[in-house]
mmCIF file of C-alpha atoms in Angstrom:
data_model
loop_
_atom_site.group_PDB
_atom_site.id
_atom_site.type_symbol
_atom_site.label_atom_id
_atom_site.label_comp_id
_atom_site.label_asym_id
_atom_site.label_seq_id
_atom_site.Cartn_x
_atom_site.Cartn_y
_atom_site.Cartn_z
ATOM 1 C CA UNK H 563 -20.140 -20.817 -11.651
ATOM 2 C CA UNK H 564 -20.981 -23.071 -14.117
ATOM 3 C CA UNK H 565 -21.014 -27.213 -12.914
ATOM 4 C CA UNK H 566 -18.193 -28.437 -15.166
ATOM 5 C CA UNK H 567 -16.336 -25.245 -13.419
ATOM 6 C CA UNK H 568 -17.466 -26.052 -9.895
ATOM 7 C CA UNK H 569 -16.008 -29.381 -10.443
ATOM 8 C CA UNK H 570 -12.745 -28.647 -11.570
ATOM 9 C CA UNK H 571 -12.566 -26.470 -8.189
ATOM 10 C CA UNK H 572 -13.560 -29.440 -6.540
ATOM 11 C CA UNK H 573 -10.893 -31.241 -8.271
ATOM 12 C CA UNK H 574 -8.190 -28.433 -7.313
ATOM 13 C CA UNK H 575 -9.573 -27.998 -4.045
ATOM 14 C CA UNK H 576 -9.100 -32.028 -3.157
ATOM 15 C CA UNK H 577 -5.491 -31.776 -4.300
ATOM 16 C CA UNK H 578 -5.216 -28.975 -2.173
ATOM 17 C CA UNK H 579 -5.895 -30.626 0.611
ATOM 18 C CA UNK H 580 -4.204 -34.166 0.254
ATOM 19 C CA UNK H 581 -0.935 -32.774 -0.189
ATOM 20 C CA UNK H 582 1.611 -32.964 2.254
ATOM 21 C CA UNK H 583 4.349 -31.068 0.554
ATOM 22 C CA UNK H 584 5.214 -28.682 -1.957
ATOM 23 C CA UNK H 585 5.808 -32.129 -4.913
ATOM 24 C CA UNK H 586 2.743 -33.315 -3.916
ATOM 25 C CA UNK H 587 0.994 -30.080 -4.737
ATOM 26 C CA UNK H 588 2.694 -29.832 -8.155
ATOM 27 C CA UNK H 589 2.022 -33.326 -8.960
ATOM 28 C CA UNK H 590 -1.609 -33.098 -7.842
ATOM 29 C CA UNK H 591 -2.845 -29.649 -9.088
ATOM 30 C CA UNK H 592 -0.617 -28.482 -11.779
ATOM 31 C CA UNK H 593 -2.412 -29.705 -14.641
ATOM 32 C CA UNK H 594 -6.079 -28.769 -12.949
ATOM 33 C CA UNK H 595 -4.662 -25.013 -12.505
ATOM 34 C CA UNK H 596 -3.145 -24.885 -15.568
ATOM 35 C CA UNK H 597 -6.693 -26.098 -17.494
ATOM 36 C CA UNK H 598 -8.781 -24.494 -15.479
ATOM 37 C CA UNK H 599 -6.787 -20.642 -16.146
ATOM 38 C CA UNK H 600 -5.875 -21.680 -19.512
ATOM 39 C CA UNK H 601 -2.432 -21.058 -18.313
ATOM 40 C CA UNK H 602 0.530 -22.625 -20.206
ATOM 41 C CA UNK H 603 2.736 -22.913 -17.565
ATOM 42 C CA UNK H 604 2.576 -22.928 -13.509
ATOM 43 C CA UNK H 605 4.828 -22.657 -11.195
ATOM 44 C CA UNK H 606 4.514 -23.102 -7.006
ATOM 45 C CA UNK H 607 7.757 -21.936 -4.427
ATOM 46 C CA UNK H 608 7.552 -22.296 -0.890
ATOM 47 C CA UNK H 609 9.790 -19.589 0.896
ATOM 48 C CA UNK H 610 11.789 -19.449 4.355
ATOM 49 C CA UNK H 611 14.690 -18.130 5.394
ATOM 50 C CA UNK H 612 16.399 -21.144 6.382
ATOM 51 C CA UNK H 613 16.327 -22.604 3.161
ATOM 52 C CA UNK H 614 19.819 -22.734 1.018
ATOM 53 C CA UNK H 615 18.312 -19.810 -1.540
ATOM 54 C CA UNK H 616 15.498 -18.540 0.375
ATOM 55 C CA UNK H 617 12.970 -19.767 -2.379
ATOM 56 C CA UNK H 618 11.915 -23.762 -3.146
ATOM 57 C CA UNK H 619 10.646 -23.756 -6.988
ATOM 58 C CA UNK H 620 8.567 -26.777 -8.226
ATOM 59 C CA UNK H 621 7.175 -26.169 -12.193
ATOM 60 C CA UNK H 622 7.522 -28.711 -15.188
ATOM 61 C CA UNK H 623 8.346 -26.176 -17.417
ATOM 62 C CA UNK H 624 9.688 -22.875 -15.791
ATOM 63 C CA UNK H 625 12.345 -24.778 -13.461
ATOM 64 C CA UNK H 626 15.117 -23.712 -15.765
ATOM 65 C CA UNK H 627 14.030 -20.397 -16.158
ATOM 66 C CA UNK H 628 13.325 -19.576 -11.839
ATOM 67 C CA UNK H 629 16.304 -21.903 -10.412
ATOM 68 C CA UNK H 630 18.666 -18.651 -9.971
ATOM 69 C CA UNK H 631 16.141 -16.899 -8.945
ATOM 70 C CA UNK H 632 17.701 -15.672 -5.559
ATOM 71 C CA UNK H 633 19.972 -13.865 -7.391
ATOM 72 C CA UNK H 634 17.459 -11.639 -9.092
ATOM 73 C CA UNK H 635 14.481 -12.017 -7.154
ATOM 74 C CA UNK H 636 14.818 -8.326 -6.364
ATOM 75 C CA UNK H 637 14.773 -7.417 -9.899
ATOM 76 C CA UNK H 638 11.665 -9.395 -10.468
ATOM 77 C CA UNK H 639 8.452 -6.833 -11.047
ATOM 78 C CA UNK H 640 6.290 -9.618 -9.997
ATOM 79 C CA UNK H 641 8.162 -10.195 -6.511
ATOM 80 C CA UNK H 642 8.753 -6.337 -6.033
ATOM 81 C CA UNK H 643 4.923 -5.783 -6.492
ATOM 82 C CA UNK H 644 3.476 -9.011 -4.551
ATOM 83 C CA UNK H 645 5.530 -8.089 -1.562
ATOM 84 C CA UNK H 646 3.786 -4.903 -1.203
ATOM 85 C CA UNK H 647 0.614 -6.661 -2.013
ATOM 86 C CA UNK H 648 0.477 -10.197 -0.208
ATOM 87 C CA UNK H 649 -2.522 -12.514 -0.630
ATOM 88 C CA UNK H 650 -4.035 -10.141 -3.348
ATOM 89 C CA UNK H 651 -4.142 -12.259 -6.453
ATOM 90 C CA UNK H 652 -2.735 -9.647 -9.499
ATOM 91 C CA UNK H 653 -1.918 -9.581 -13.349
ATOM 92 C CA UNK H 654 1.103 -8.379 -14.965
ATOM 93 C CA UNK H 655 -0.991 -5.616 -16.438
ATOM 94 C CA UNK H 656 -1.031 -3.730 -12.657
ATOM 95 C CA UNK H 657 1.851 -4.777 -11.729
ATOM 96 C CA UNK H 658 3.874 -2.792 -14.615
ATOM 97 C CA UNK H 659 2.122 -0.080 -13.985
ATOM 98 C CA UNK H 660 2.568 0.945 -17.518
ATOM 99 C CA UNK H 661 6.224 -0.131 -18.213
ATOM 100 C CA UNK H 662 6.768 -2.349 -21.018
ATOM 101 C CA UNK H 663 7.350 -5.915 -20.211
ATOM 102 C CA UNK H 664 10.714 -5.615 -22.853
ATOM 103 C CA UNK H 665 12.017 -3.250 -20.128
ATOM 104 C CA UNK H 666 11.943 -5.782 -17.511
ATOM 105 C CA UNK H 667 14.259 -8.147 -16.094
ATOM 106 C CA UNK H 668 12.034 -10.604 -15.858
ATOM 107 C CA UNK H 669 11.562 -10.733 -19.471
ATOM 108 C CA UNK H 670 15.377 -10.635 -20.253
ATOM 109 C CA UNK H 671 15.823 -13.611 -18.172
ATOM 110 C CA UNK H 672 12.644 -15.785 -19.750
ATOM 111 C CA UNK H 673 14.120 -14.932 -23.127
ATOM 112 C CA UNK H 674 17.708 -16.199 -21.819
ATOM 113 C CA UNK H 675 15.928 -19.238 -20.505
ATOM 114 C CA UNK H 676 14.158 -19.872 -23.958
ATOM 115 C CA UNK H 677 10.705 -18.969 -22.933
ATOM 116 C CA UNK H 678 7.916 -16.848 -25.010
ATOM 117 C CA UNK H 679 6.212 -15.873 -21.269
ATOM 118 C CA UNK H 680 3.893 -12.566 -21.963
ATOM 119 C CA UNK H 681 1.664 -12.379 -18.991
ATOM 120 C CA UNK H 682 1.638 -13.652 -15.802
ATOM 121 C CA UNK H 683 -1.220 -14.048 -12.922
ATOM 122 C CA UNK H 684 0.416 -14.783 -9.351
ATOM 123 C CA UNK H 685 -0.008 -14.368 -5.483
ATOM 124 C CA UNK H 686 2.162 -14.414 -2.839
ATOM 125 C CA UNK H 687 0.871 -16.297 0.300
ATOM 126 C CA UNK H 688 1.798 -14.716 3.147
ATOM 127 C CA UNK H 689 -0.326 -16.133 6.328
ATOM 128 C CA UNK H 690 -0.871 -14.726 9.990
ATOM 129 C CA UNK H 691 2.680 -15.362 11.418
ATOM 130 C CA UNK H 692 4.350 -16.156 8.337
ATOM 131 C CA UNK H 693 4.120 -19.606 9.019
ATOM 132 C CA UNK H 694 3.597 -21.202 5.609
ATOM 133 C CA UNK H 695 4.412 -18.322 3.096
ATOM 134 C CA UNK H 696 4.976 -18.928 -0.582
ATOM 135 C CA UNK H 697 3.715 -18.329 -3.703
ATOM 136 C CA UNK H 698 1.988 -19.717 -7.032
ATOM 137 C CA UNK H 699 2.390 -18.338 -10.493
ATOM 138 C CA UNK H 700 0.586 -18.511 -13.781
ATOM 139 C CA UNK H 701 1.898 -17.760 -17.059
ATOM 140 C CA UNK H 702 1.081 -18.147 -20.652
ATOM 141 C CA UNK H 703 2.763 -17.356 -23.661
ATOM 142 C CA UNK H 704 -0.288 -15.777 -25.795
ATOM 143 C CA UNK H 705 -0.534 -12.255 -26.232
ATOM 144 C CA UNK H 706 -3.764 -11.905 -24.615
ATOM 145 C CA UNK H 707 -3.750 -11.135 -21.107
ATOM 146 C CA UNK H 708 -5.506 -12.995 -18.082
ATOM 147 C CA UNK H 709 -9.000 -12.224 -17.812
ATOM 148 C CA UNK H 710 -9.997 -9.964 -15.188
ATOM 149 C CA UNK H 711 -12.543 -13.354 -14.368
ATOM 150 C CA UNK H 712 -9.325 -15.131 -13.933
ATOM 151 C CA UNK H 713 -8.053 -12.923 -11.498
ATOM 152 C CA UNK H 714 -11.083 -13.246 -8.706
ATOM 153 C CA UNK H 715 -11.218 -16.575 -9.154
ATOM 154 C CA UNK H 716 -7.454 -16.783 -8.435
ATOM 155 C CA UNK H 717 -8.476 -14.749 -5.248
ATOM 156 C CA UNK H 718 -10.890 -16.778 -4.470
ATOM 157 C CA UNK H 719 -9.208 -19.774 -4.293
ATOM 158 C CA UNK H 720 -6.162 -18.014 -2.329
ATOM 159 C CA UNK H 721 -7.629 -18.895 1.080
ATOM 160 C CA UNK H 722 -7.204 -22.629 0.105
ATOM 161 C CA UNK H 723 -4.068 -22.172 -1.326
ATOM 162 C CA UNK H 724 -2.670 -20.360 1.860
ATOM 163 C CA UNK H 725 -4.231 -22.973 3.760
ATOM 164 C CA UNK H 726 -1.929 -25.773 1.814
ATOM 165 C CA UNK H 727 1.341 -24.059 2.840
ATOM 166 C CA UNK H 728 0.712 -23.616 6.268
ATOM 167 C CA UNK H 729 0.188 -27.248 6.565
ATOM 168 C CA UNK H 730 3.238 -28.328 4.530
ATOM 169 C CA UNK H 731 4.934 -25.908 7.297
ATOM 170 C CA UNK H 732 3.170 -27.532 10.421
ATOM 171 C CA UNK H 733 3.158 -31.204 9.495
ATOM 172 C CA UNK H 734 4.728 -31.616 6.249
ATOM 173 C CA UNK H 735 7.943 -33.714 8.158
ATOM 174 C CA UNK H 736 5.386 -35.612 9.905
ATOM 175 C CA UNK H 737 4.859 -39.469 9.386
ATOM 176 C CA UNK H 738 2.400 -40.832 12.151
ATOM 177 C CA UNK H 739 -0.608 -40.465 14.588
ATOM 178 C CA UNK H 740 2.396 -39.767 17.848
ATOM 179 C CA UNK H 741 4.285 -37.052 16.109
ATOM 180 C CA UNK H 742 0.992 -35.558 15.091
ATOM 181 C CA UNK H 743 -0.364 -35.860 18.213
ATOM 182 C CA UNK H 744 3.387 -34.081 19.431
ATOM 183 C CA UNK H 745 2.945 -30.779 17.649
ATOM 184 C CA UNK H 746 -0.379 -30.288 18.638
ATOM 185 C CA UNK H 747 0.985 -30.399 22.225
ATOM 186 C CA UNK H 748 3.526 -27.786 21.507
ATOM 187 C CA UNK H 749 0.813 -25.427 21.015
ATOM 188 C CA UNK H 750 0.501 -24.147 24.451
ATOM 189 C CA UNK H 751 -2.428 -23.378 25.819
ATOM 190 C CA UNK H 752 -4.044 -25.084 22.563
ATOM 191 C CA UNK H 753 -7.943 -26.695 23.200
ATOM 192 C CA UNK H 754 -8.261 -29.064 20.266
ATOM 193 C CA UNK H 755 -10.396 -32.336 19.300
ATOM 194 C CA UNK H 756 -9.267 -34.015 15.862
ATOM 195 C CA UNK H 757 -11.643 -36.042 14.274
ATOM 196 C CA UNK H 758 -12.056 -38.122 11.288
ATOM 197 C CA UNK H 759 -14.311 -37.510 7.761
ATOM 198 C CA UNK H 760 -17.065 -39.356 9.838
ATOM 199 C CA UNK H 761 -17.016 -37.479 12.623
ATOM 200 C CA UNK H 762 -15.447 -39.786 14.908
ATOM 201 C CA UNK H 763 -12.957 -38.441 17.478
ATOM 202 C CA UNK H 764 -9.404 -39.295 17.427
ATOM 203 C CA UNK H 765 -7.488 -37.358 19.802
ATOM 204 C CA UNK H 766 -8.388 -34.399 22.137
ATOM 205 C CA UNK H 767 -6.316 -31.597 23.823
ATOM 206 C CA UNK H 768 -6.692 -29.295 26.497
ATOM 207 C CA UNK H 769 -9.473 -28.165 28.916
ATOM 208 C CA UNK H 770 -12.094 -29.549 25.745
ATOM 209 C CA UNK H 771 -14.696 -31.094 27.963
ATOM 210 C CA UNK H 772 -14.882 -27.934 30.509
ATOM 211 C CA UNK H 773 -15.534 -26.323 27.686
ATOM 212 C CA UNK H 774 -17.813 -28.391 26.065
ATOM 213 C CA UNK H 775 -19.721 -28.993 29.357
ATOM 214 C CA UNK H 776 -19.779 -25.316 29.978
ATOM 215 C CA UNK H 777 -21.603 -24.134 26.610
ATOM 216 C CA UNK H 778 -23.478 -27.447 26.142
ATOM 217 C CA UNK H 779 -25.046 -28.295 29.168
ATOM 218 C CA UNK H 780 -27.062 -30.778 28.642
ATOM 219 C CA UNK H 781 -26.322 -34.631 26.699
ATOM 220 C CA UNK H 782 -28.935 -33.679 23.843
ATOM 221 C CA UNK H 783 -26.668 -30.835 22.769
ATOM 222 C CA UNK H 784 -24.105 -33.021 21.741
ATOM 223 C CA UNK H 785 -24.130 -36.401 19.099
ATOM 224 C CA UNK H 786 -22.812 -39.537 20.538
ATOM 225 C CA UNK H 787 -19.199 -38.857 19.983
ATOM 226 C CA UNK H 788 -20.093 -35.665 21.875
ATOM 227 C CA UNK H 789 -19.153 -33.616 19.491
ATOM 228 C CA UNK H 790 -22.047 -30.051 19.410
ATOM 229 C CA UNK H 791 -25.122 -30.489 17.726
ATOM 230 C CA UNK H 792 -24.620 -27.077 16.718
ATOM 231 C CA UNK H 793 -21.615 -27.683 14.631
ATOM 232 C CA UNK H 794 -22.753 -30.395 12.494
ATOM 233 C CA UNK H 795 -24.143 -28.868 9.193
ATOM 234 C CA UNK H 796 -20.959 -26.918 9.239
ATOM 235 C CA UNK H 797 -18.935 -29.551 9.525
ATOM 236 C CA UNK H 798 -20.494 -32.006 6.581
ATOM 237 C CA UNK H 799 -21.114 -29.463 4.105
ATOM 238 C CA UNK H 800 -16.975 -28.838 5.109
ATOM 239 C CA UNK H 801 -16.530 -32.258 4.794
ATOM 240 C CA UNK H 802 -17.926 -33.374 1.650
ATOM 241 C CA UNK H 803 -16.364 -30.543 0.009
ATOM 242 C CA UNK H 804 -19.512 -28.439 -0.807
ATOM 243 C CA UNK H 805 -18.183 -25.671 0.132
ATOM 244 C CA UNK H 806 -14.373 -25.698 -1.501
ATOM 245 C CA UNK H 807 -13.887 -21.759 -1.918
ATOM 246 C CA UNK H 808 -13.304 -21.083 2.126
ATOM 247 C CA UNK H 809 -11.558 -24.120 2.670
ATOM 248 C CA UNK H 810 -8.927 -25.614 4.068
ATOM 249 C CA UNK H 811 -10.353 -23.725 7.146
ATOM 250 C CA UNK H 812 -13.651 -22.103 8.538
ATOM 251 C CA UNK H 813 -15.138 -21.036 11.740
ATOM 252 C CA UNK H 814 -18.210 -21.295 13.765
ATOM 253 C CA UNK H 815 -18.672 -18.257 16.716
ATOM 254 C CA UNK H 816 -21.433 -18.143 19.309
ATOM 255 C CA UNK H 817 -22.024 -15.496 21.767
ATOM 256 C CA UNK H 818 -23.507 -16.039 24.687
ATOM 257 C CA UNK H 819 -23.614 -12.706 27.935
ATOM 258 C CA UNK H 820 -19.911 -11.940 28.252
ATOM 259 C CA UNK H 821 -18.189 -14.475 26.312
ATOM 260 C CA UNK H 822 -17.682 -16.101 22.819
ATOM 261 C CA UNK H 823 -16.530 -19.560 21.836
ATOM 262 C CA UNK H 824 -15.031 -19.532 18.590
ATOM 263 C CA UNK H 825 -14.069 -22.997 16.879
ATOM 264 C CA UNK H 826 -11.570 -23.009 13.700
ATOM 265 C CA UNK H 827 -12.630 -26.501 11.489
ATOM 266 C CA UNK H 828 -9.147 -27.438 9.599
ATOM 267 C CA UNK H 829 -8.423 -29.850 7.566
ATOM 268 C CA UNK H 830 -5.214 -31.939 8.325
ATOM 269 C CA UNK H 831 -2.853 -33.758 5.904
ATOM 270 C CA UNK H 832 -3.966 -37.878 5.633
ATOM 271 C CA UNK H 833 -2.070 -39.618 8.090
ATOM 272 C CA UNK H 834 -1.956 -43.338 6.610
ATOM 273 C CA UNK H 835 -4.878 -42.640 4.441
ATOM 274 C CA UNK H 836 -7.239 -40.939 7.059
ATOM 275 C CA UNK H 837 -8.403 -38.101 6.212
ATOM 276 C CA UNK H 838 -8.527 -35.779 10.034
ATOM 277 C CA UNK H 839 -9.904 -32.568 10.621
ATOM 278 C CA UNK H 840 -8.846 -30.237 13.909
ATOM 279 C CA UNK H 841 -11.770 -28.326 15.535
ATOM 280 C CA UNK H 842 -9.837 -25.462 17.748
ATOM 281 C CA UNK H 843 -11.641 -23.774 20.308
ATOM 282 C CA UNK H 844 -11.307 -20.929 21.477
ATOM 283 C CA UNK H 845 -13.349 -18.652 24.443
ATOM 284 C CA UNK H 846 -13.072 -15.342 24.177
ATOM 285 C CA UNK H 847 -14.278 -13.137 27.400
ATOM 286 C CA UNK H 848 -15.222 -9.347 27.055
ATOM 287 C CA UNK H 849 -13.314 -8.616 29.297
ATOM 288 C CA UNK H 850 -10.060 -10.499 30.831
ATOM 289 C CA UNK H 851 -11.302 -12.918 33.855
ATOM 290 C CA UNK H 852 -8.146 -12.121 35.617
ATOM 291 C CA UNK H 853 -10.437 -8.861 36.382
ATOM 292 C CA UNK H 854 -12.540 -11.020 38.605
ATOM 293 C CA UNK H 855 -9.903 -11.140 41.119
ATOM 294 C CA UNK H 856 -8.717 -7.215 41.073
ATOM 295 C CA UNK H 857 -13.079 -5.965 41.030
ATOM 296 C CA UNK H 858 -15.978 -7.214 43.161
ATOM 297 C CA UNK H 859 -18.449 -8.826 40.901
ATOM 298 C CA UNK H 860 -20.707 -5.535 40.646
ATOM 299 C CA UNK H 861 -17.278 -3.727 39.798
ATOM 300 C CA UNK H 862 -17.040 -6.273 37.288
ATOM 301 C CA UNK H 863 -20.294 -6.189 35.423
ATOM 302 C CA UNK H 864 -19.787 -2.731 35.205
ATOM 303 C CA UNK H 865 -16.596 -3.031 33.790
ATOM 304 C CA UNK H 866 -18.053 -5.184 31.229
ATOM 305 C CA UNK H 867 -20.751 -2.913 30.179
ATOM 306 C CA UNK H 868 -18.452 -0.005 29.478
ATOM 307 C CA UNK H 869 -16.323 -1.994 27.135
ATOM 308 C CA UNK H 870 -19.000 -2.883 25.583
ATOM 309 C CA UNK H 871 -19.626 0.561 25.092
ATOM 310 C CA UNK H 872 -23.031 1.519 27.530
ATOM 311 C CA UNK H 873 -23.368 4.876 29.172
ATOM 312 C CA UNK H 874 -23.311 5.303 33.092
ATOM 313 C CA UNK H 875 -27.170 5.444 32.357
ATOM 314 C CA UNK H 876 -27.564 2.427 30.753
ATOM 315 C CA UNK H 877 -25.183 0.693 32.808
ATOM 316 C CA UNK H 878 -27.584 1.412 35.625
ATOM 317 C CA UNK H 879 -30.911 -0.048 34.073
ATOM 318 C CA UNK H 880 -28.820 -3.198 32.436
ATOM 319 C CA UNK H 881 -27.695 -3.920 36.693
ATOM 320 C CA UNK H 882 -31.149 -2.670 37.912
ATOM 321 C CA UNK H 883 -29.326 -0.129 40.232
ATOM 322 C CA UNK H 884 -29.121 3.597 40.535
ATOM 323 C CA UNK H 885 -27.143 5.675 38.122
ATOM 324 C CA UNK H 886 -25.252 7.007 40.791
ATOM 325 C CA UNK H 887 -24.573 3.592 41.875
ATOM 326 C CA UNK H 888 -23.494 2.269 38.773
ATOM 327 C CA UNK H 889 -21.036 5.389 38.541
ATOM 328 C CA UNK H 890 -19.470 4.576 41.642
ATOM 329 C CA UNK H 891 -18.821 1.190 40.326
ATOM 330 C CA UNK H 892 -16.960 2.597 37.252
ATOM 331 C CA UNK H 893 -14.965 4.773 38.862
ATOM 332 C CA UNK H 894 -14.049 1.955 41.670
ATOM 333 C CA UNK H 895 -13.308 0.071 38.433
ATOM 334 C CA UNK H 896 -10.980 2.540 36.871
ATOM 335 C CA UNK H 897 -9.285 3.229 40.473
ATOM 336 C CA UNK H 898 -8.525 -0.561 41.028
ATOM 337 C CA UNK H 899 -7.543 -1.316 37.179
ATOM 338 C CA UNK H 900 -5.382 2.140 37.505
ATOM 339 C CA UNK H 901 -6.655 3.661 34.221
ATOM 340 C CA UNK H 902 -7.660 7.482 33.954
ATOM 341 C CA UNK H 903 -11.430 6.420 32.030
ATOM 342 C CA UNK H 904 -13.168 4.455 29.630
ATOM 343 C CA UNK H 905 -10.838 5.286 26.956
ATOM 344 C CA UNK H 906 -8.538 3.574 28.971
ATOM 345 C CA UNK H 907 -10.691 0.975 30.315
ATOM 346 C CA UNK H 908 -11.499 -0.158 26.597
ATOM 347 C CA UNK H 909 -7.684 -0.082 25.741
ATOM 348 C CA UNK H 910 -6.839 -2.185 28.826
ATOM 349 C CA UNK H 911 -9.020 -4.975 28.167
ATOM 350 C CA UNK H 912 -8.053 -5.319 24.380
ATOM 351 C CA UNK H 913 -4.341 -5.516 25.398
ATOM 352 C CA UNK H 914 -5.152 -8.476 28.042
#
């Protein structure tokens, strides 16, 4: 990517970011997306099924052209194709599949609406839990098709874009610090520390010093505002925006025996001009702890190492025991977690 390139990402990938809503967004990226596709006209909709027509359209151009577009959304080849396709940016060119745009209602509507649009590049951002789904649209009116370049780049950049919806969905009514602080708390169960673009922490939530305390023992594992050593380069190069392709969120994941701790970085909308980041944790066991109280602890390693996918053998030199030994523990396993084998063992401890 060449630097004047990598800057206009930057650019786009700031905008991103900063905005709190869907006219926001337009306002702050619309020109960078439409110079840096060569598009002549972009469009962005935000959809949910509580709003009046299902779909929220903000374009400077197009507006005319997609404001009855619940009524023929279902007639549209580009909605009919990204809805079997979501998050995979696409061209016009697949989605016709070799019908002629002239065919298309689409078309017949643009030409109502006054408009010369010949090609179109679009995805439809649909996110874990629909929380935050909508969509962004390119089109121009040359005869020339989007470049296939265009295309990855649009795909590339999809992660960021999703990333923007879900937080118009999750904070985009909220106004201060409290009600911030509020929805967080809704999130049951939810172990989070938000901090600031220098690091410095503004809220936490949850069991976060257990958890903290448990994988980084000692003081020199963690900076002064005791946030992990470990996470640090992560977190600046996030920061500073080096690495604006896999943002608005990324992930750091340790291992460590029979557990992971896995900690989502996400950038937050500015709340009175500071700029916040969330660091979710998460610890992720092998198998379910809740096991601890059905198996004895031998029961339990044992248990472990079979999901894990080790032989009775294996088991047996891992524990330092007999194999016969370490069978008995399996099968005292199975008995008290009432499953028939490891098949079921495996299954068991994925659905808990």
């Amino acid at each position: 990517m060449s630097r004047v390139l990598e800057q206009k990402v930057l650019d786009l990938a700031s905008g991103l970011l900063e905005s709190q809503d869907l006219a926001q967004l337009q306002a702050r990226t619309e020109s960078l997306l439409a110079k840096l596709f060569q598009a002549d006209h972009v469009a962005f909709c935000r959809m949910h099924p509580d709003l009046p027509t299902l779909f929220d359209w903000k374009a400077s151009t197009t507006g005319h052209f997609l404001q009855s577009y619940y009524q023929w959304y279902q007639n549209d080849f580009v909605f009919r194709w990204l809805s079997q396709h979501p998050n995979i940016a696409s061209s016009d060119t697949e989605m016709l599949r070799g019908r002629k745009l002239e065919e298309t209602e689409t078309y017949r509507r643009s030409r109502e609406s006054h408009l010369g649009l010949r090609h179109v590049l679009a995805v439809l951002l649909a996110p874990e839990g629909q929380l935050g789904s909508g969509a962004v649209a390119l089109y121009t009116d040359r005869d020339k098709p989007f470049p296939e370049e265009s295309r990855r780049l649009l795909q590339r950049l999809t992660p960021a874009l999703s990333g923007a919806f879900v937080n118009f969905a999750r904070f985009g009514a909220l106004s201060s610090h409290n009600q911030l602080l509020e929805e967080l708390l809704d999130q049951h169960g939810t172990h989070t520390i938000v901090v600031d673009a220098q690091r410095r922490e503004v809220f936490r939530i949850g069991a976060v010093r257990s958890l903290l305390e448990n994988w980084f023992p000692s003081r020199s594992d963690r900076d002064e505002g005791g946030i992990p050593r470990a996470w640090r380069d992560r977190m600046d190069a996030l920061m500073t925006g080096s690495v604006p392709l896999n943002l608005p969120a990324d992930s750091w994941r340790e291992k460590r025996g029979l557990s992971t701790l896995e900690v989502c970085f996400t950038r937050l909308p500015s709340i009175n001009g500071r700029s916040l980041w969330e660091l979710r944790l998460k610890e992720v066991h092998v198998v379910p702890e809740k096991w601890r109280q059905i198996l004895t602890p031998r029961q339990f390693e044992a248990a472990a190492l079979v999901v894990q996918g080790l032989a009775d053998k294996e088991i047996a030199d891992k524990l330092g025991i007999t194999e016969d030994t370490a069978k008995d523990h399996v099968q005292s396993a199975y008995k008290r977690l009432k499953v028939s084998g490891r098949a079921g063992l495996i299954a068991l401890a994925l659905r808990s």
